PDB file of N, CA and C in Angstrom:
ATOM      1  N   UNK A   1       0.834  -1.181   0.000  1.00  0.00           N
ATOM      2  CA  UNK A   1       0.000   0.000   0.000  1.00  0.00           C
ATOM      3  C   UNK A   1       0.873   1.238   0.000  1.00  0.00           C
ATOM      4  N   UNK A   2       0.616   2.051  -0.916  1.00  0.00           N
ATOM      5  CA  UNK A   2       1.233   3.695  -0.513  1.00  0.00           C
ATOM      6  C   UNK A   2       0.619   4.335   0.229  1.00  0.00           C
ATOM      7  N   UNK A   3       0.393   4.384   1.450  1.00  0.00           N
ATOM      8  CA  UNK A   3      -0.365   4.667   2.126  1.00  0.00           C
ATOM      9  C   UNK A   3       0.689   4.468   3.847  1.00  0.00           C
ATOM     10  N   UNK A   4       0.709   6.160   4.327  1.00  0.00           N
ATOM     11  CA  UNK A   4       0.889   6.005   5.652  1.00  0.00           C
ATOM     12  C   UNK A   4      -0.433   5.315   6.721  1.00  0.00           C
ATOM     13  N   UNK A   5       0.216   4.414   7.157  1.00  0.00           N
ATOM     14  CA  UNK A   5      -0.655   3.618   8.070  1.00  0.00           C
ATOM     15  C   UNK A   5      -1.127   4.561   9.499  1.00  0.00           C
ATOM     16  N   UNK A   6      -2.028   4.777   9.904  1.00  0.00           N
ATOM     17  CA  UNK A   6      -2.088   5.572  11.215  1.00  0.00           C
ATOM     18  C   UNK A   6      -1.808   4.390  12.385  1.00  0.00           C
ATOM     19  N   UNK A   7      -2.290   3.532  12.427  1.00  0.00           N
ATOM     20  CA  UNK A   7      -1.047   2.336  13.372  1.00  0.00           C
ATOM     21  C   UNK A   7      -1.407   0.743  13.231  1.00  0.00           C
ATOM     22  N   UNK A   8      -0.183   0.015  13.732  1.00  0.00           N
ATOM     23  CA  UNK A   8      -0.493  -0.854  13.487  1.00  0.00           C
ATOM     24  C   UNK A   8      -0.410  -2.256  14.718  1.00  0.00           C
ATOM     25  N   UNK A   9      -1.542  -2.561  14.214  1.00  0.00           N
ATOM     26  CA  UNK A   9      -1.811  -3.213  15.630  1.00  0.00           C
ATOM     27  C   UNK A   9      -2.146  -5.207  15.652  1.00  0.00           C
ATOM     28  N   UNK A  10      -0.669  -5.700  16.362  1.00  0.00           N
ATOM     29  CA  UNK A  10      -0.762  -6.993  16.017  1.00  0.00           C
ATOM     30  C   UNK A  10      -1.508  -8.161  16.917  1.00  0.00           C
ATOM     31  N   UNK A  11      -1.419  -9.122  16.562  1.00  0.00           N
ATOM     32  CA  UNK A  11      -2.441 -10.042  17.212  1.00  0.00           C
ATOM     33  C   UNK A  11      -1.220 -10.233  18.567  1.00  0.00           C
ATOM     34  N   UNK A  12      -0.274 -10.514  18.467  1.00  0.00           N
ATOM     35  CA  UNK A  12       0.526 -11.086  19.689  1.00  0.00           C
ATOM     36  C   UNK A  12       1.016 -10.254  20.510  1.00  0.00           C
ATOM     37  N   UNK A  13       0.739  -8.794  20.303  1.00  0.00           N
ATOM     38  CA  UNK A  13       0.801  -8.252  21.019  1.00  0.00           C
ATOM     39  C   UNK A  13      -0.344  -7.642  22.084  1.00  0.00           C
ATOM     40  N   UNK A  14      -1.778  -7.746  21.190  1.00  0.00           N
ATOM     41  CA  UNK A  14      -3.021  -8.454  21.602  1.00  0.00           C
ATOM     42  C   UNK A  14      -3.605  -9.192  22.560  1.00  0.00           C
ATOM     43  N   UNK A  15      -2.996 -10.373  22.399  1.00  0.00           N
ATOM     44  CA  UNK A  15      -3.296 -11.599  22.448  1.00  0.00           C
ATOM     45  C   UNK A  15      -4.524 -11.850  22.105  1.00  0.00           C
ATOM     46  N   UNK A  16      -4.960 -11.886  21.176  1.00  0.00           N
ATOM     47  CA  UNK A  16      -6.223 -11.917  20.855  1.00  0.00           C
ATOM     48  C   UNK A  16      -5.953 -12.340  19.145  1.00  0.00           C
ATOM     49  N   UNK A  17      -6.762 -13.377  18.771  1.00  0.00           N
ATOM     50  CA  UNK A  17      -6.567 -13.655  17.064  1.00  0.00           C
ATOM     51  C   UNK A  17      -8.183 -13.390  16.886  1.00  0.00           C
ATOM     52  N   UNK A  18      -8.353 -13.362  15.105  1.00  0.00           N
ATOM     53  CA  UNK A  18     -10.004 -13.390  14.835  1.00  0.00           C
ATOM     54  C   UNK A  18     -10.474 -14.474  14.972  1.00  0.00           C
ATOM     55  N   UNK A  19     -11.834 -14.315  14.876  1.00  0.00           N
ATOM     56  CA  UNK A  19     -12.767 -13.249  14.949  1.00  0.00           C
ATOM     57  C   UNK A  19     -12.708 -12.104  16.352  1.00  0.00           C
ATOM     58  N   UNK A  20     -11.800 -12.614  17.217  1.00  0.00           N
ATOM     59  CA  UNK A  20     -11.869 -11.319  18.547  1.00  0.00           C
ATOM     60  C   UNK A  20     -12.447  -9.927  18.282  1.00  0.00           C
ATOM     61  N   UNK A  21     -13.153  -9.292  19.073  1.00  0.00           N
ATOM     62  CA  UNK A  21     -13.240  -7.681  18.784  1.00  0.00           C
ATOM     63  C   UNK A  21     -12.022  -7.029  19.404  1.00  0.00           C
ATOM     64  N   UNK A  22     -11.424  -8.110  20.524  1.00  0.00           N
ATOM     65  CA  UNK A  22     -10.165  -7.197  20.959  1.00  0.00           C
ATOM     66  C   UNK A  22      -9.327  -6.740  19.973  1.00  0.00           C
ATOM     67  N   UNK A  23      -9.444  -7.286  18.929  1.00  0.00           N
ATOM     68  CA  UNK A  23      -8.081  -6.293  18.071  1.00  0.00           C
ATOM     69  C   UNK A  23      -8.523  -5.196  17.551  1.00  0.00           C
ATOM     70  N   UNK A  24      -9.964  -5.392  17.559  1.00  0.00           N
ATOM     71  CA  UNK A  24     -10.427  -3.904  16.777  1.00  0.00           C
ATOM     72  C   UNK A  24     -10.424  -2.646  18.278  1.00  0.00           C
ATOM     73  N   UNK A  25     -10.999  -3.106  19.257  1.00  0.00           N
ATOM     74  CA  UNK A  25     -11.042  -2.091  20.296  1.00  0.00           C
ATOM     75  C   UNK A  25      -9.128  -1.496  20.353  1.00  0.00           C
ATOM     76  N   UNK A  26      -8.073  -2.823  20.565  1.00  0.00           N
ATOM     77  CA  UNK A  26      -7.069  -1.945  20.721  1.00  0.00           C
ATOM     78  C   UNK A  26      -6.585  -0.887  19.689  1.00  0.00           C
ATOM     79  N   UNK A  27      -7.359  -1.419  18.493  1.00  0.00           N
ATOM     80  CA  UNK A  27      -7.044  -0.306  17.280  1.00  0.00           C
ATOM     81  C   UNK A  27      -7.888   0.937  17.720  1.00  0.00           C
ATOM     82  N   UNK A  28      -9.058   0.926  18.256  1.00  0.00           N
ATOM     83  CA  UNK A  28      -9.914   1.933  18.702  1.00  0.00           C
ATOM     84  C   UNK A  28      -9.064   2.834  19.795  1.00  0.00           C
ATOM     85  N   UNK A  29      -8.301   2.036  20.780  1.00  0.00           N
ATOM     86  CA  UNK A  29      -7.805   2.975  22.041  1.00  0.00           C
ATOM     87  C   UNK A  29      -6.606   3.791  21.175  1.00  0.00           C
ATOM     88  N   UNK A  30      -6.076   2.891  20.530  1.00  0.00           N
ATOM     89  CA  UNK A  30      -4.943   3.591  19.633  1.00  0.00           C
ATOM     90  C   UNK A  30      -4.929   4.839  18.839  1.00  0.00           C
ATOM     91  N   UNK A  31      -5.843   4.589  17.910  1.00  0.00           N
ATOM     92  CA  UNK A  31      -6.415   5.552  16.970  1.00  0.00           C
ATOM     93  C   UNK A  31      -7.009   6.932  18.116  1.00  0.00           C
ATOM     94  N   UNK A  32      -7.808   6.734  19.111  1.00  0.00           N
ATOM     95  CA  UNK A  32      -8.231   7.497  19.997  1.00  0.00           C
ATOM     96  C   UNK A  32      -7.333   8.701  20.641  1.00  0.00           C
ATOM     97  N   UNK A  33      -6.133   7.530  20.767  1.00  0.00           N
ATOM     98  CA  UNK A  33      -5.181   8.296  21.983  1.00  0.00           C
ATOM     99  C   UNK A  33      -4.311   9.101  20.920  1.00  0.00           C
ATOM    100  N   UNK A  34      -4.172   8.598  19.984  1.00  0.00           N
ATOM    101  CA  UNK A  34      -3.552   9.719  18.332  1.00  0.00           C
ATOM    102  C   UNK A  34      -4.249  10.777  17.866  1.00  0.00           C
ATOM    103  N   UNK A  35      -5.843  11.014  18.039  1.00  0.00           N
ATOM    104  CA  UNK A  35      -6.977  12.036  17.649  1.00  0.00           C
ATOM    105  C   UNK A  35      -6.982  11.967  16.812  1.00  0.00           C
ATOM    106  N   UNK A  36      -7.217  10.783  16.479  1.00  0.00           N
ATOM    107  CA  UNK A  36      -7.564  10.155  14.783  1.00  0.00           C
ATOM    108  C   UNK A  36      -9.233  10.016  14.750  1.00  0.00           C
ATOM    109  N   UNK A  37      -9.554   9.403  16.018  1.00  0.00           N
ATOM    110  CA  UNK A  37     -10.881   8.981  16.151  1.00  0.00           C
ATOM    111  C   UNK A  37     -11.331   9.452  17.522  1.00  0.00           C
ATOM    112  N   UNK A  38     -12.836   9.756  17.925  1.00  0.00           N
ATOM    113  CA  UNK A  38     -12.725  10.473  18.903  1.00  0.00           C
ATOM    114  C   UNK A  38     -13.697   8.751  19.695  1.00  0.00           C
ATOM    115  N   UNK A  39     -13.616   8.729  20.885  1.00  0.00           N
ATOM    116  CA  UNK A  39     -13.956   7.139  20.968  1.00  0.00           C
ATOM    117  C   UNK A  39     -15.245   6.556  20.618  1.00  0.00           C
ATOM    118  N   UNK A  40     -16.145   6.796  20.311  1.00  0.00           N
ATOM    119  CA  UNK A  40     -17.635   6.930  19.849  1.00  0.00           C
ATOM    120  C   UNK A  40     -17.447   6.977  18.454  1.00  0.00           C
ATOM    121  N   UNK A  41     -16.584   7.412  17.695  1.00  0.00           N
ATOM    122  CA  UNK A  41     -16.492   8.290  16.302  1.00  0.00           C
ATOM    123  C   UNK A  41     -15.913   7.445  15.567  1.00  0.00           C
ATOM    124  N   UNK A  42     -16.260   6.704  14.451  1.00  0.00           N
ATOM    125  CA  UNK A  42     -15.606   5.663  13.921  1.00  0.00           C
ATOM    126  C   UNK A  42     -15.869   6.133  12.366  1.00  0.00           C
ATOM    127  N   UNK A  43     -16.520   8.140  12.073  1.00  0.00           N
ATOM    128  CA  UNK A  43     -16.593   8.343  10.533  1.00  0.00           C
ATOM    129  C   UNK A  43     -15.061   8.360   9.939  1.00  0.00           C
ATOM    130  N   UNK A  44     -14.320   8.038  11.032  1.00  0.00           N
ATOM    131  CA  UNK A  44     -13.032   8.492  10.207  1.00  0.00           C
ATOM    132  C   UNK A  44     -11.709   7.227   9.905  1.00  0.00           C
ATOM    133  N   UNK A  45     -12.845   5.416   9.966  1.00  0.00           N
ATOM    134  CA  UNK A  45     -12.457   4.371  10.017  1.00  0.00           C
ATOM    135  C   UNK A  45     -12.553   3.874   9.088  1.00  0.00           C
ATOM    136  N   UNK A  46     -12.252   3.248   8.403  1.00  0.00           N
ATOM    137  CA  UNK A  46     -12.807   2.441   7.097  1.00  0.00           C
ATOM    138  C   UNK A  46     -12.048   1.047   7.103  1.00  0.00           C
ATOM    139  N   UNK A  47     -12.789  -0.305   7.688  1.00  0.00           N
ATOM    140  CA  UNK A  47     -11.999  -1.626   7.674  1.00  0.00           C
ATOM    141  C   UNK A  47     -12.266  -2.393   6.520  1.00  0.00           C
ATOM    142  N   UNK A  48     -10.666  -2.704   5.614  1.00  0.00           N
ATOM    143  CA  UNK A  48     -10.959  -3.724   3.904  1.00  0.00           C
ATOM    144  C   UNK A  48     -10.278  -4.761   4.516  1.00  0.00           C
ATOM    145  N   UNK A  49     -11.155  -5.876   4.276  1.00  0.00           N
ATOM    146  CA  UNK A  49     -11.011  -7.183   4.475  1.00  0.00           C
ATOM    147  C   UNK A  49     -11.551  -7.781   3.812  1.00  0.00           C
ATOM    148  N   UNK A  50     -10.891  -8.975   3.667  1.00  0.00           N
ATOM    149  CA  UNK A  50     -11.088 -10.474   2.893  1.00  0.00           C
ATOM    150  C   UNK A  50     -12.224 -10.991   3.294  1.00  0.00           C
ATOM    151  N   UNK A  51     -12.112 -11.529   4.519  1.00  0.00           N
ATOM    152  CA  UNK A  51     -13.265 -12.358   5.092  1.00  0.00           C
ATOM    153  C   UNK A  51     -14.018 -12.027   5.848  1.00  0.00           C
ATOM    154  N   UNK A  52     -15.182 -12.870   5.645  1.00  0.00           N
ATOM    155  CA  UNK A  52     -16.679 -11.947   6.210  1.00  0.00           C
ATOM    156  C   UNK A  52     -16.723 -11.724   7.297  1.00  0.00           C
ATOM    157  N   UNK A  53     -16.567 -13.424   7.868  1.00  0.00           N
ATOM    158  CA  UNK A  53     -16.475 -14.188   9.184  1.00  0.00           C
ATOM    159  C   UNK A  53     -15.344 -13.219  10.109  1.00  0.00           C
ATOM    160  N   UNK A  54     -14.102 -13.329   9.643  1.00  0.00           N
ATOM    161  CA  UNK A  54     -13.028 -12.777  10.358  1.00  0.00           C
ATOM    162  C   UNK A  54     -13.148 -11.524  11.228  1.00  0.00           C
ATOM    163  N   UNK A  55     -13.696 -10.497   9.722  1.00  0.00           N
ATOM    164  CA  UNK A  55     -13.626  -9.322   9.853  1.00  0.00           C
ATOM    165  C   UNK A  55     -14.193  -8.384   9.865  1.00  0.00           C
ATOM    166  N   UNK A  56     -14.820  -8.460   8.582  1.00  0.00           N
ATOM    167  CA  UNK A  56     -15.940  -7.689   8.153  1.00  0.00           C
ATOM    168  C   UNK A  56     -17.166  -7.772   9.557  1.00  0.00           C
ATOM    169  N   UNK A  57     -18.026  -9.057   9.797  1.00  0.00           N
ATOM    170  CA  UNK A  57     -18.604  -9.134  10.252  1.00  0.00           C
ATOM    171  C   UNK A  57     -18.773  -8.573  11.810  1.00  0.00           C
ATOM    172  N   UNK A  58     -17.209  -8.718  12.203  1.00  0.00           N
ATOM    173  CA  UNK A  58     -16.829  -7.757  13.429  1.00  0.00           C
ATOM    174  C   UNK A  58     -16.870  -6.513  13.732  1.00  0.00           C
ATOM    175  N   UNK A  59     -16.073  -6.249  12.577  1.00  0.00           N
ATOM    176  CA  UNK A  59     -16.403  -4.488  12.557  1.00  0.00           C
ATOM    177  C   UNK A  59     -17.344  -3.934  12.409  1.00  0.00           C
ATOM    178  N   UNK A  60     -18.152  -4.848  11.217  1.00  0.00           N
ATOM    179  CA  UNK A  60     -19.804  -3.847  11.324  1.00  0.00           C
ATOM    180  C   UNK A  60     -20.935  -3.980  12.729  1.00  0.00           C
ATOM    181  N   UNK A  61     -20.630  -5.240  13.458  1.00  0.00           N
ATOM    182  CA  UNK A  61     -20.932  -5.304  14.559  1.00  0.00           C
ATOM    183  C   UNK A  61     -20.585  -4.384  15.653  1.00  0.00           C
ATOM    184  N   UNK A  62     -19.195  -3.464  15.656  1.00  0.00           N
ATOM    185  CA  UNK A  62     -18.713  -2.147  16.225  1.00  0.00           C
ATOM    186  C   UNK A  62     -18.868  -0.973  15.650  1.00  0.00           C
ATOM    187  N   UNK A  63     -19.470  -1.361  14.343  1.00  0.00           N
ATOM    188  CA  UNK A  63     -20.055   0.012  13.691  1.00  0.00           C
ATOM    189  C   UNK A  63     -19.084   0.532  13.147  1.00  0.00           C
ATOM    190  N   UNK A  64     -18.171  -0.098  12.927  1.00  0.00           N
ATOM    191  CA  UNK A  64     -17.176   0.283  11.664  1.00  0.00           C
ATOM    192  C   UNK A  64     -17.406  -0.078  10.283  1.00  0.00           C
ATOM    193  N   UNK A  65     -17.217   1.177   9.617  1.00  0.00           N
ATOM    194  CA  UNK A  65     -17.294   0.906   8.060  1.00  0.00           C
ATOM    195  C   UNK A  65     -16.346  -0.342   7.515  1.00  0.00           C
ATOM    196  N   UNK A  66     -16.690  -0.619   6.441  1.00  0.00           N
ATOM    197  CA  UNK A  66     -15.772  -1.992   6.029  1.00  0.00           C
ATOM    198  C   UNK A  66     -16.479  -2.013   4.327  1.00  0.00           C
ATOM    199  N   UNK A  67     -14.843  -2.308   3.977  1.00  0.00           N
ATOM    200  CA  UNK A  67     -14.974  -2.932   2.466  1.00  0.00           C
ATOM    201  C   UNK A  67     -14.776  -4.073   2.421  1.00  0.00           C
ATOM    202  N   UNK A  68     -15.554  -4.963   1.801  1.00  0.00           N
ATOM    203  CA  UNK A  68     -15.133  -6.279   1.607  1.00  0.00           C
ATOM    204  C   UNK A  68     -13.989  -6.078   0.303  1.00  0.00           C
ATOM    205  N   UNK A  69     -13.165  -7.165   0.447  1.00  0.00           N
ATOM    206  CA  UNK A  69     -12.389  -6.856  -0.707  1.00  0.00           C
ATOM    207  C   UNK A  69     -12.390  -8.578  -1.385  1.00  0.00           C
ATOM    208  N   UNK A  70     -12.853  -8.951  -2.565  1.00  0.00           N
ATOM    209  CA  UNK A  70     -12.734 -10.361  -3.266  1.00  0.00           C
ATOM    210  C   UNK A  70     -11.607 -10.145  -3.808  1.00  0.00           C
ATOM    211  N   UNK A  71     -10.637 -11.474  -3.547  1.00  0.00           N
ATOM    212  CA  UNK A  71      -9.490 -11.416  -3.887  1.00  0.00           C
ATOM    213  C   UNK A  71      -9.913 -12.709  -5.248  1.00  0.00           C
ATOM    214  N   UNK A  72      -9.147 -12.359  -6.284  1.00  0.00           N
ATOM    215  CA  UNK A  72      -9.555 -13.304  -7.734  1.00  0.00           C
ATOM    216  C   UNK A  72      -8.260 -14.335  -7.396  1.00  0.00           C
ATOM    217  N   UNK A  73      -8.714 -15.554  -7.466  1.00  0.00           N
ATOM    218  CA  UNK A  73      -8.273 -16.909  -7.954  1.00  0.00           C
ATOM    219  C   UNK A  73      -7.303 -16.962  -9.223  1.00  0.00           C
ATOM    220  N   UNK A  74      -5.926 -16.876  -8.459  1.00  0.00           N
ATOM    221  CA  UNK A  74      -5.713 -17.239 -10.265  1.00  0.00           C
ATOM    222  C   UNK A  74      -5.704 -18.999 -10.586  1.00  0.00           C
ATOM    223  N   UNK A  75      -5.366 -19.006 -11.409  1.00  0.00           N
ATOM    224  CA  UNK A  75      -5.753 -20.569 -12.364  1.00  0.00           C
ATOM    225  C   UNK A  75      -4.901 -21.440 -12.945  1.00  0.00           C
TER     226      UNK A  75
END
């Protein structure tokens, strides 16, 4: 991605793998404590993920925006 990341936040440092919401909340305290996001305020989030189950389905459950992204098969 060309794209500065605003942070990045891993599972083992976590401890938490998906489907957890803990990885999205520590991205929430993170983003928060940067004044990226105000903690309630998630217009300024946007989560692209692969899988529904994993991810997607989590975040929109926290009310985070989300792109699904289909990744093509090659052959």
């Amino acid at each position: 991605l060309e794209v500065d990341l605003a942070a990045q936040i891993l599972a083992q440092d976590v401890r938490a793998y998906k489907p957890s919401p803990a990885m999205f909340e520590a991205a929430r305290r993170e983003l928060t404590a940067q004044g990226r996001i105000t903690r309630h305020d998630t217009a300024r989030w946007l989560h692209c993920a692969q899988s529904l189950f994993h991810d997607v389905a989590v975040a929109h459950a926290l009310g985070i925006d989300t792109v699904h992204v289909t990744r093509q098969q090659e052959s």
